[in-house]
Amino acid sequence: ERWPMAKRRDSAMSDHDTTDQAQPFIRLPVPTDAPNHAVYGSSLLGPGLIERFDAYGNPSSLITTKEEESLSSDEEIVYFDCQIGSYLTGHAGIVHGGIVSLLFDEACGWGYEGVINIIQANSNSVSGSESEKKIMAVTGNLNVNFRQPLQAGEWFRIRVYHTKTDGRKVALRASLESVSGDVVYADATCLYIMLRSRL
């Protein structure tokens, strides 16, 4: 589970992070039970590879039983502070576009789980049910627009926003930008489809 058991993000910030401390986002735990995962497994995570991919979640997306919680359109669900090393480049010194797409897909997956937390919390508060399993979903569509070359070693941020939920479809958008927000390197839209049964 990615979203439960979150820590206060200000207790886990690095000296390199320049996040506005007024933002009430919470540091989310790194998955430790997926050794073959593309991002968090041993293949692409480490020095020279994906060196940092730290998630911070919107507290309204954490599991809650408050009936008044709701999900607004274009609400930021999660963001990631990231750094990619020099072994995942295409052109010399420039992060490969396939890696950018991978990170967008993974980030939007976290965004989907945040959306589902809110949907299920609202459902539980109405029905009185306490234990709902996460609804599994798969990526139905991912469109990426590459705006600027992303240099290896540069610190950057991926922000994920909920756009729309329609039945089993959850639409999200994301932006890969400089930590200051002044430069947008790429942006993406992603459609997640909830499965009727587990894979």
C-alpha positions as protocol buffer text, in pm:
chain_id: "A"
residue {
  index: 1
  type: GLU
  ca { x: 0 y: 0 z: 0 }
}
residue {
  index: 2
  type: ARG
  ca { x: 143 y: 336 z: -100 }
}
residue {
  index: 3
  type: TRP
  ca { x: -79 y: 586 z: 78 }
}
residue {
  index: 4
  type: PRO
  ca { x: -141 y: 463 z: 436 }
}
residue {
  index: 5
  type: MET
  ca { x: 117 y: 506 z: 712 }
}
residue {
  index: 6
  type: ALA
  ca { x: 242 y: 836 z: 573 }
}
residue {
  index: 7
  type: LYS
  ca { x: 503 y: 1040 z: 761 }
}
residue {
  index: 8
  type: ARG
  ca { x: 509 y: 1417 z: 799 }
}
residue {
  index: 9
  type: ARG
  ca { x: 708 y: 1526 z: 498 }
}
residue {
  index: 10
  type: ASP
  ca { x: 897 y: 1797 z: 688 }
}
residue {
  index: 11
  type: SER
  ca { x: 1066 y: 1520 z: 890 }
}
residue {
  index: 12
  type: ALA
  ca { x: 1207 y: 1360 z: 578 }
}
residue {
  index: 13
  type: MET
  ca { x: 1310 y: 1653 z: 360 }
}
residue {
  index: 14
  type: SER
  ca { x: 1656 y: 1674 z: 212 }
}
residue {
  index: 15
  type: ASP
  ca { x: 1869 y: 1988 z: 206 }
}
residue {
  index: 16
  type: HIS
  ca { x: 1816 y: 1998 z: -171 }
}
residue {
  index: 17
  type: ASP
  ca { x: 1438 y: 2030 z: -142 }
}
residue {
  index: 18
  type: THR
  ca { x: 1294 y: 2378 z: -186 }
}
residue {
  index: 19
  type: THR
  ca { x: 926 y: 2293 z: -143 }
}
residue {
  index: 20
  type: ASP
  ca { x: 711 y: 2566 z: 2 }
}
residue {
  index: 21
  type: GLN
  ca { x: 672 y: 2454 z: 363 }
}
residue {
  index: 22
  type: ALA
  ca { x: 322 y: 2605 z: 372 }
}
residue {
  index: 23
  type: GLN
  ca { x: 196 y: 2329 z: 142 }
}
residue {
  index: 24
  type: PRO
  ca { x: 32 y: 2062 z: 361 }
}
residue {
  index: 25
  type: PHE
  ca { x: 162 y: 1766 z: 164 }
}
residue {
  index: 26
  type: ILE
  ca { x: 279 y: 1454 z: 350 }
}
residue {
  index: 27
  type: ARG
  ca { x: 575 y: 1229 z: 271 }
}
residue {
  index: 28
  type: LEU
  ca { x: 455 y: 888 z: 154 }
}
residue {
  index: 29
  type: PRO
  ca { x: 646 y: 566 z: 227 }
}
residue {
  index: 30
  type: VAL
  ca { x: 853 y: 396 z: -41 }
}
residue {
  index: 31
  type: PRO
  ca { x: 722 y: 49 z: -137 }
}
residue {
  index: 32
  type: THR
  ca { x: 954 y: -217 z: 3 }
}
residue {
  index: 33
  type: ASP
  ca { x: 770 y: -532 z: -106 }
}
residue {
  index: 34
  type: ALA
  ca { x: 822 y: -510 z: -484 }
}
residue {
  index: 35
  type: PRO
  ca { x: 1180 y: -619 z: -567 }
}
residue {
  index: 36
  type: ASN
  ca { x: 1097 y: -653 z: -938 }
}
residue {
  index: 37
  type: HIS
  ca { x: 918 y: -320 z: -969 }
}
residue {
  index: 38
  type: ALA
  ca { x: 1039 y: -108 z: -1262 }
}
residue {
  index: 39
  type: VAL
  ca { x: 1098 y: 201 z: -1046 }
}
residue {
  index: 40
  type: TYR
  ca { x: 1138 y: 73 z: -689 }
}
residue {
  index: 41
  type: GLY
  ca { x: 1308 y: -257 z: -767 }
}
residue {
  index: 42
  type: SER
  ca { x: 1680 y: -309 z: -806 }
}
residue {
  index: 43
  type: SER
  ca { x: 1706 y: -264 z: -1184 }
}
residue {
  index: 44
  type: LEU
  ca { x: 1660 y: 112 z: -1227 }
}
residue {
  index: 45
  type: LEU
  ca { x: 1691 y: 249 z: -874 }
}
residue {
  index: 46
  type: GLY
  ca { x: 2034 y: 360 z: -758 }
}
residue {
  index: 47
  type: PRO
  ca { x: 2335 y: 581 z: -834 }
}
residue {
  index: 48
  type: GLY
  ca { x: 2345 y: 692 z: -1196 }
}
residue {
  index: 49
  type: LEU
  ca { x: 1991 y: 561 z: -1249 }
}
residue {
  index: 50
  type: ILE
  ca { x: 1672 y: 677 z: -1076 }
}
residue {
  index: 51
  type: GLU
  ca { x: 1847 y: 841 z: -785 }
}
residue {
  index: 52
  type: ARG
  ca { x: 1544 y: 999 z: -624 }
}
residue {
  index: 53
  type: PHE
  ca { x: 1169 y: 952 z: -662 }
}
residue {
  index: 54
  type: ASP
  ca { x: 1015 y: 1075 z: -337 }
}
residue {
  index: 55
  type: ALA
  ca { x: 636 y: 1100 z: -313 }
}
residue {
  index: 56
  type: TYR
  ca { x: 437 y: 1362 z: -121 }
}
residue {
  index: 57
  type: GLY
  ca { x: 60 y: 1320 z: -98 }
}
residue {
  index: 58
  type: ASN
  ca { x: -224 y: 1564 z: -54 }
}
residue {
  index: 59
  type: PRO
  ca { x: -372 y: 1487 z: 292 }
}
residue {
  index: 60
  type: SER
  ca { x: -724 y: 1495 z: 146 }
}
residue {
  index: 61
  type: SER
  ca { x: -619 y: 1190 z: -57 }
}
residue {
  index: 62
  type: LEU
  ca { x: -526 y: 989 z: 251 }
}
residue {
  index: 63
  type: ILE
  ca { x: -780 y: 739 z: 384 }
}
residue {
  index: 64
  type: THR
  ca { x: -1044 y: 921 z: 581 }
}
residue {
  index: 65
  type: THR
  ca { x: -1396 y: 857 z: 710 }
}
residue {
  index: 66
  type: LYS
  ca { x: -1511 y: 1216 z: 692 }
}
residue {
  index: 67
  type: GLU
  ca { x: -1834 y: 1226 z: 497 }
}
residue {
  index: 68
  type: GLU
  ca { x: -1769 y: 1583 z: 390 }
}
residue {
  index: 69
  type: GLU
  ca { x: -1448 y: 1495 z: 204 }
}
residue {
  index: 70
  type: SER
  ca { x: -1487 y: 1539 z: -171 }
}
residue {
  index: 71
  type: LEU
  ca { x: -1268 y: 1538 z: -477 }
}
residue {
  index: 72
  type: SER
  ca { x: -1252 y: 1859 z: -673 }
}
residue {
  index: 73
  type: SER
  ca { x: -1168 y: 1875 z: -1042 }
}
residue {
  index: 74
  type: ASP
  ca { x: -803 y: 1954 z: -1121 }
}
residue {
  index: 75
  type: GLU
  ca { x: -697 y: 1903 z: -761 }
}
residue {
  index: 76
  type: GLU
  ca { x: -330 y: 1821 z: -707 }
}
residue {
  index: 77
  type: ILE
  ca { x: -316 y: 1469 z: -564 }
}
residue {
  index: 78
  type: VAL
  ca { x: 55 y: 1393 z: -534 }
}
residue {
  index: 79
  type: TYR
  ca { x: 394 y: 1525 z: -635 }
}
residue {
  index: 80
  type: PHE
  ca { x: 741 y: 1372 z: -659 }
}
residue {
  index: 81
  type: ASP
  ca { x: 1085 y: 1516 z: -603 }
}
residue {
  index: 82
  type: CYS
  ca { x: 1313 y: 1342 z: -852 }
}
residue {
  index: 83
  type: GLN
  ca { x: 1664 y: 1309 z: -985 }
}
residue {
  index: 84
  type: ILE
  ca { x: 1786 y: 1092 z: -1273 }
}
residue {
  index: 85
  type: GLY
  ca { x: 2152 y: 998 z: -1314 }
}
residue {
  index: 86
  type: SER
  ca { x: 2375 y: 981 z: -1619 }
}
residue {
  index: 87
  type: TYR
  ca { x: 2314 y: 613 z: -1706 }
}
residue {
  index: 88
  type: LEU
  ca { x: 1956 y: 668 z: -1828 }
}
residue {
  index: 89
  type: THR
  ca { x: 2021 y: 910 z: -2111 }
}
residue {
  index: 90
  type: GLY
  ca { x: 1948 y: 908 z: -2483 }
}
residue {
  index: 91
  type: HIS
  ca { x: 2143 y: 1197 z: -2627 }
}
residue {
  index: 92
  type: ALA
  ca { x: 2451 y: 1270 z: -2420 }
}
residue {
  index: 93
  type: GLY
  ca { x: 2354 y: 1420 z: -2086 }
}
residue {
  index: 94
  type: ILE
  ca { x: 1980 y: 1425 z: -2161 }
}
residue {
  index: 95
  type: VAL
  ca { x: 1739 y: 1192 z: -1979 }
}
residue {
  index: 96
  type: HIS
  ca { x: 1585 y: 938 z: -2221 }
}
residue {
  index: 97
  type: GLY
  ca { x: 1223 y: 1009 z: -2316 }
}
residue {
  index: 98
  type: GLY
  ca { x: 1128 y: 652 z: -2231 }
}
residue {
  index: 99
  type: ILE
  ca { x: 1240 y: 709 z: -1871 }
}
residue {
  index: 100
  type: VAL
  ca { x: 1035 y: 1029 z: -1856 }
}
residue {
  index: 101
  type: SER
  ca { x: 731 y: 833 z: -1979 }
}
residue {
  index: 102
  type: LEU
  ca { x: 794 y: 560 z: -1721 }
}
residue {
  index: 103
  type: LEU
  ca { x: 803 y: 815 z: -1440 }
}
residue {
  index: 104
  type: PHE
  ca { x: 484 y: 980 z: -1563 }
}
residue {
  index: 105
  type: ASP
  ca { x: 307 y: 643 z: -1569 }
}
residue {
  index: 106
  type: GLU
  ca { x: 427 y: 557 z: -1219 }
}
residue {
  index: 107
  type: ALA
  ca { x: 343 y: 901 z: -1080 }
}
residue {
  index: 108
  type: CYS
  ca { x: -7 y: 885 z: -1226 }
}
residue {
  index: 109
  type: GLY
  ca { x: -48 y: 542 z: -1068 }
}
residue {
  index: 110
  type: TRP
  ca { x: 8 y: 702 z: -730 }
}
residue {
  index: 111
  type: GLY
  ca { x: -238 y: 974 z: -830 }
}
residue {
  index: 112
  type: TYR
  ca { x: -497 y: 709 z: -915 }
}
residue {
  index: 113
  type: GLU
  ca { x: -456 y: 548 z: -573 }
}
residue {
  index: 114
  type: GLY
  ca { x: -508 y: 885 z: -406 }
}
residue {
  index: 115
  type: VAL
  ca { x: -829 y: 938 z: -603 }
}
residue {
  index: 116
  type: ILE
  ca { x: -953 y: 591 z: -510 }
}
residue {
  index: 117
  type: ASN
  ca { x: -884 y: 657 z: -142 }
}
residue {
  index: 118
  type: ILE
  ca { x: -1125 y: 949 z: -152 }
}
residue {
  index: 119
  type: ILE
  ca { x: -1389 y: 761 z: -352 }
}
residue {
  index: 120
  type: GLN
  ca { x: -1378 y: 461 z: -119 }
}
residue {
  index: 121
  type: ALA
  ca { x: -1372 y: 676 z: 194 }
}
residue {
  index: 122
  type: ASN
  ca { x: -1689 y: 852 z: 80 }
}
residue {
  index: 123
  type: SER
  ca { x: -1849 y: 516 z: -1 }
}
residue {
  index: 124
  type: ASN
  ca { x: -1752 y: 373 z: 338 }
}
residue {
  index: 125
  type: SER
  ca { x: -1890 y: 672 z: 527 }
}
residue {
  index: 126
  type: VAL
  ca { x: -2225 y: 623 z: 358 }
}
residue {
  index: 127
  type: SER
  ca { x: -2242 y: 242 z: 378 }
}
residue {
  index: 128
  type: GLY
  ca { x: -2067 y: 206 z: 713 }
}
residue {
  index: 129
  type: SER
  ca { x: -1824 y: -46 z: 567 }
}
residue {
  index: 130
  type: GLU
  ca { x: -1477 y: -32 z: 721 }
}
residue {
  index: 131
  type: SER
  ca { x: -1261 y: -254 z: 503 }
}
residue {
  index: 132
  type: GLU
  ca { x: -1256 y: -197 z: 132 }
}
residue {
  index: 133
  type: LYS
  ca { x: -981 y: -342 z: -83 }
}
residue {
  index: 134
  type: LYS
  ca { x: -811 y: -112 z: -328 }
}
residue {
  index: 135
  type: ILE
  ca { x: -967 y: -126 z: -673 }
}
residue {
  index: 136
  type: MET
  ca { x: -696 y: -241 z: -913 }
}
residue {
  index: 137
  type: ALA
  ca { x: -653 y: -43 z: -1234 }
}
residue {
  index: 138
  type: VAL
  ca { x: -433 y: -39 z: -1542 }
}
residue {
  index: 139
  type: THR
  ca { x: -310 y: 239 z: -1768 }
}
residue {
  index: 140
  type: GLY
  ca { x: -549 y: 275 z: -2061 }
}
residue {
  index: 141
  type: ASN
  ca { x: -373 y: 567 z: -2225 }
}
residue {
  index: 142
  type: LEU
  ca { x: -67 y: 783 z: -2164 }
}
residue {
  index: 143
  type: ASN
  ca { x: 15 y: 1085 z: -2380 }
}
residue {
  index: 144
  type: VAL
  ca { x: 342 y: 1269 z: -2320 }
}
residue {
  index: 145
  type: ASN
  ca { x: 448 y: 1605 z: -2464 }
}
residue {
  index: 146
  type: PHE
  ca { x: 822 y: 1674 z: -2443 }
}
residue {
  index: 147
  type: ARG
  ca { x: 879 y: 2048 z: -2403 }
}
residue {
  index: 148
  type: GLN
  ca { x: 1244 y: 2094 z: -2301 }
}
residue {
  index: 149
  type: PRO
  ca { x: 1545 y: 1862 z: -2270 }
}
residue {
  index: 150
  type: LEU
  ca { x: 1587 y: 1733 z: -1913 }
}
residue {
  index: 151
  type: GLN
  ca { x: 1951 y: 1721 z: -1810 }
}
residue {
  index: 152
  type: ALA
  ca { x: 2074 y: 1418 z: -1617 }
}
residue {
  index: 153
  type: GLY
  ca { x: 2152 y: 1501 z: -1256 }
}
residue {
  index: 154
  type: GLU
  ca { x: 1906 y: 1789 z: -1241 }
}
residue {
  index: 155
  type: TRP
  ca { x: 1655 y: 1802 z: -958 }
}
residue {
  index: 156
  type: PHE
  ca { x: 1298 y: 1821 z: -1083 }
}
residue {
  index: 157
  type: ARG
  ca { x: 939 y: 1770 z: -974 }
}
residue {
  index: 158
  type: ILE
  ca { x: 643 y: 1577 z: -1114 }
}
residue {
  index: 159
  type: ARG
  ca { x: 299 y: 1703 z: -1014 }
}
residue {
  index: 160
  type: VAL
  ca { x: -16 y: 1494 z: -1068 }
}
residue {
  index: 161
  type: TYR
  ca { x: -369 y: 1635 z: -1083 }
}
residue {
  index: 162
  type: HIS
  ca { x: -707 y: 1466 z: -1093 }
}
residue {
  index: 163
  type: THR
  ca { x: -905 y: 1576 z: -1398 }
}
residue {
  index: 164
  type: LYS
  ca { x: -1217 y: 1363 z: -1404 }
}
residue {
  index: 165
  type: THR
  ca { x: -1368 y: 1037 z: -1281 }
}
residue {
  index: 166
  type: ASP
  ca { x: -1632 y: 876 z: -1500 }
}
residue {
  index: 167
  type: GLY
  ca { x: -1748 y: 532 z: -1393 }
}
residue {
  index: 168
  type: ARG
  ca { x: -1442 y: 304 z: -1409 }
}
residue {
  index: 169
  type: LYS
  ca { x: -1229 y: 568 z: -1581 }
}
residue {
  index: 170
  type: VAL
  ca { x: -1001 y: 804 z: -1387 }
}
residue {
  index: 171
  type: ALA
  ca { x: -838 y: 1084 z: -1588 }
}
residue {
  index: 172
  type: LEU
  ca { x: -524 y: 1257 z: -1462 }
}
residue {
  index: 173
  type: ARG
  ca { x: -278 y: 1513 z: -1590 }
}
residue {
  index: 174
  type: ALA
  ca { x: 81 y: 1562 z: -1486 }
}
residue {
  index: 175
  type: SER
  ca { x: 363 y: 1810 z: -1528 }
}
residue {
  index: 176
  type: LEU
  ca { x: 739 y: 1751 z: -1508 }
}
residue {
  index: 177
  type: GLU
  ca { x: 897 y: 2081 z: -1413 }
}
residue {
  index: 178
  type: SER
  ca { x: 1187 y: 2247 z: -1242 }
}
residue {
  index: 179
  type: VAL
  ca { x: 1167 y: 2260 z: -862 }
}
residue {
  index: 180
  type: SER
  ca { x: 1096 y: 2633 z: -887 }
}
residue {
  index: 181
  type: GLY
  ca { x: 818 y: 2570 z: -1139 }
}
residue {
  index: 182
  type: ASP
  ca { x: 971 y: 2811 z: -1388 }
}
residue {
  index: 183
  type: VAL
  ca { x: 1050 y: 2547 z: -1652 }
}
residue {
  index: 184
  type: VAL
  ca { x: 817 y: 2273 z: -1779 }
}
residue {
  index: 185
  type: TYR
  ca { x: 1020 y: 1991 z: -1934 }
}
residue {
  index: 186
  type: ALA
  ca { x: 722 y: 1770 z: -2022 }
}
residue {
  index: 187
  type: ASP
  ca { x: 354 y: 1722 z: -1950 }
}
residue {
  index: 188
  type: ALA
  ca { x: 121 y: 1428 z: -1980 }
}
residue {
  index: 189
  type: THR
  ca { x: -237 y: 1309 z: -1965 }
}
residue {
  index: 190
  type: CYS
  ca { x: -317 y: 963 z: -1835 }
}
residue {
  index: 191
  type: LEU
  ca { x: -631 y: 751 z: -1827 }
}
residue {
  index: 192
  type: TYR
  ca { x: -660 y: 473 z: -1571 }
}
residue {
  index: 193
  type: ILE
  ca { x: -924 y: 200 z: -1609 }
}
residue {
  index: 194
  type: MET
  ca { x: -1055 y: 22 z: -1300 }
}
residue {
  index: 195
  type: LEU
  ca { x: -1064 y: -354 z: -1343 }
}
residue {
  index: 196
  type: ARG
  ca { x: -1375 y: -557 z: -1270 }
}
residue {
  index: 197
  type: SER
  ca { x: -1157 y: -835 z: -1131 }
}
residue {
  index: 198
  type: ARG
  ca { x: -795 y: -878 z: -1023 }
}
residue {
  index: 199
  type: LEU
  ca { x: -533 y: -975 z: -1281 }
}
